[in-house]
Amino acid sequence: MSICADALPTVAAPLRRERVRPVLLLLVGLAGAFVFIEPSPYEIISLLTFTVFVAAGLSLNPTHIPLLLLVILYNVGFTLSLLQVLGEDKTGMWVAVSWYLGATALGFALVMADETSRRLRFLLGGVMIGAVVAAVCGIAGYFGVLADLFTRYGRARGTFNDPNVFGPFLVLPAVLCVQRSLAGSPGAILRNVAVLAVLLLGLFLSFSRGSWFMFAAAATIAVLLSLITTRATAERARIILLAGVGVVFVGALVVAALSIDEVGTLFRERASLTQSYDAGPLGRFGRHILGALLALDHPFGIGPRQFHLYFVEDPHNVYLNAFLSGGWLSGLAYALLVVITVGFGFATVLRPTPWQGAYIAIYSTFVAMVLLGFVIDSDHWRLFWMLLGLVWGLTIATRAQTPQKGNRLTPASGAGR
């Protein structure tokens, strides 16, 4: 009896930790939706969460090493380039934030390599709750409820500082709803469509062209991956049918929104593929060309936050920004990190696992954000580094997964639902 009693604390402690840690992940996902102040709640809660996980013990898999090295090289480039502009305003803080966000990517990769289904379910649950709250706030603000708080320049921004960050944050949960609808029961389809309607309306009212593209690209990739990973002809036909219905649904939602005069006016203005600030020698795309030429002449970069001193505006190209802010070291490390992540992810997202449905949504959103990076500065987006870390963590977990013979796991099973 005494032996059993003595053993209870030893057994109970890990159980308590495993109850607490998933809840912390839920809070991390939720906190990502509230970016009114700097540092945001996300920084504080993610720091607390990863500290708890490290204290409880995390396993560094050999597959984590490339991620660790590339993140270090990427930020070492910024640190070295910082020496050129050490006295400039906010440059030191910019580099510190880059180091921290890179560390969060490694943190997510480490955390998701074990207890994958449960931890992923809690994290994505927090992201979903936060996204719905942010979308509702953005919609309410657009139609006059606390408009000063939830809108900016006549565009919904929800619980974010910038509509161009608010919109992309809604993409992952929206694609999760799409993915769950493709493989769910009729009841699950209705629930996810209802949530999707809220998310898409918020995304639409952000009038962020980047987020519109990002959702369209991510949803398309998710549907294609679902078709590839589904062997049954009947299931493929079902996915195609539901995808077609989904396109009609989104179209109807957009038409309904455009029936409101002020929405239609702003949509026509924002829907133009080339805005006034995109065109011309010093427009967005002109700056890309001039910036690339400048990067060739500065192997150590020009220093963080210096591009606007040369060309008035920021580069709006995350790859170019890496080369100019951190030199060739940061630029090459970032490009290699993105290419390897996309490649590793594609090699493993096709394998059947309990979390394949969620993995498809995460990977599709990440690829869409990688493409969006050619026209926007996403290097300090919390969501980007979360997605990158999740792809690495799920890659490692998937490689370790050994499905039983004759027991094929469906794409939407486990955490994908």
Tab-separated table of N, CA and C in Angstrom, residues 7-8 20 44 53 75 85 191 208 231 233 258 275 293-294 310 316 325 332 359 362-363 367 388 404:
chain	number	residue	atom	x	y	z
A	7	ALA	N	4.154	6.066	-5.078
A	7	ALA	CA	4.247	6.173	-6.541
A	7	ALA	C	3.254	7.158	-7.121
A	8	LEU	N	2.186	7.464	-6.357
A	8	LEU	CA	1.133	8.326	-6.893
A	8	LEU	C	1.646	9.690	-7.342
A	20	VAL	N	-2.313	20.346	-18.482
A	20	VAL	CA	-2.075	21.788	-18.533
A	20	VAL	C	-1.516	22.219	-19.885
A	44	ILE	N	3.516	36.866	-24.898
A	44	ILE	CA	3.579	36.511	-23.479
A	44	ILE	C	3.164	35.059	-23.263
A	53	PHE	N	6.785	23.690	-21.586
A	53	PHE	CA	7.124	22.485	-22.351
A	53	PHE	C	8.601	22.125	-22.195
A	75	ASN	N	18.877	34.629	-38.781
A	75	ASN	CA	18.912	35.722	-37.814
A	75	ASN	C	20.321	36.233	-37.542
A	85	VAL	N	23.810	49.828	-38.635
A	85	VAL	CA	22.794	50.838	-38.294
A	85	VAL	C	22.398	50.716	-36.824
A	191	ARG	N	-22.295	22.668	-39.762
A	191	ARG	CA	-21.588	23.440	-38.724
A	191	ARG	C	-20.406	24.195	-39.315
A	208	SER	N	-8.524	43.042	-48.185
A	208	SER	CA	-7.107	42.740	-48.374
A	208	SER	C	-6.965	41.822	-49.579
A	231	ARG	N	-8.545	7.581	-52.325
A	231	ARG	CA	-8.468	6.553	-53.366
A	231	ARG	C	-9.836	6.149	-53.907
A	233	THR	N	-13.288	6.167	-55.595
A	233	THR	CA	-13.892	6.991	-56.647
A	233	THR	C	-15.096	7.757	-56.128
A	258	LEU	N	-21.828	42.556	-51.927
A	258	LEU	CA	-21.688	43.636	-52.904
A	258	LEU	C	-22.987	44.396	-53.129
A	275	GLN	N	-2.859	48.790	-58.124
A	275	GLN	CA	-3.191	50.054	-57.491
A	275	GLN	C	-2.159	51.103	-57.902
A	293	LEU	N	18.664	44.839	-57.492
A	293	LEU	CA	19.955	45.365	-57.953
A	293	LEU	C	20.779	45.874	-56.774
A	294	LEU	N	20.100	46.502	-55.822
A	294	LEU	CA	20.786	47.000	-54.626
A	294	LEU	C	21.345	45.843	-53.801
A	310	TYR	N	15.691	54.372	-48.871
A	310	TYR	CA	16.157	54.374	-50.255
A	310	TYR	C	14.996	54.584	-51.229
A	316	HIS	N	7.819	45.247	-49.534
A	316	HIS	CA	6.639	44.429	-49.830
A	316	HIS	C	7.028	43.182	-50.631
A	325	SER	N	17.852	43.282	-45.611
A	325	SER	CA	17.936	43.531	-44.167
A	325	SER	C	19.020	42.705	-43.496
A	332	LEU	N	19.636	33.881	-48.419
A	332	LEU	CA	19.779	32.489	-48.849
A	332	LEU	C	19.224	31.528	-47.804
A	359	TYR	N	-3.374	18.545	-41.338
A	359	TYR	CA	-2.075	18.778	-41.985
A	359	TYR	C	-2.273	19.368	-43.381
A	362	ILE	N	-3.105	23.024	-42.958
A	362	ILE	CA	-1.926	23.779	-42.523
A	362	ILE	C	-0.931	23.938	-43.668
A	363	TYR	N	-0.640	22.847	-44.352
A	363	TYR	CA	0.333	22.883	-45.443
A	363	TYR	C	-0.164	23.774	-46.582
A	367	VAL	N	1.783	27.130	-47.971
A	367	VAL	CA	2.216	27.317	-49.362
A	367	VAL	C	1.621	28.606	-49.932
A	388	LEU	N	5.094	27.436	-40.239
A	388	LEU	CA	6.365	26.812	-40.595
A	388	LEU	C	6.757	25.764	-39.552
A	404	GLN	N	-0.943	0.640	-39.407
A	404	GLN	CA	-1.087	-0.813	-39.418
A	404	GLN	C	-1.512	-1.273	-40.804
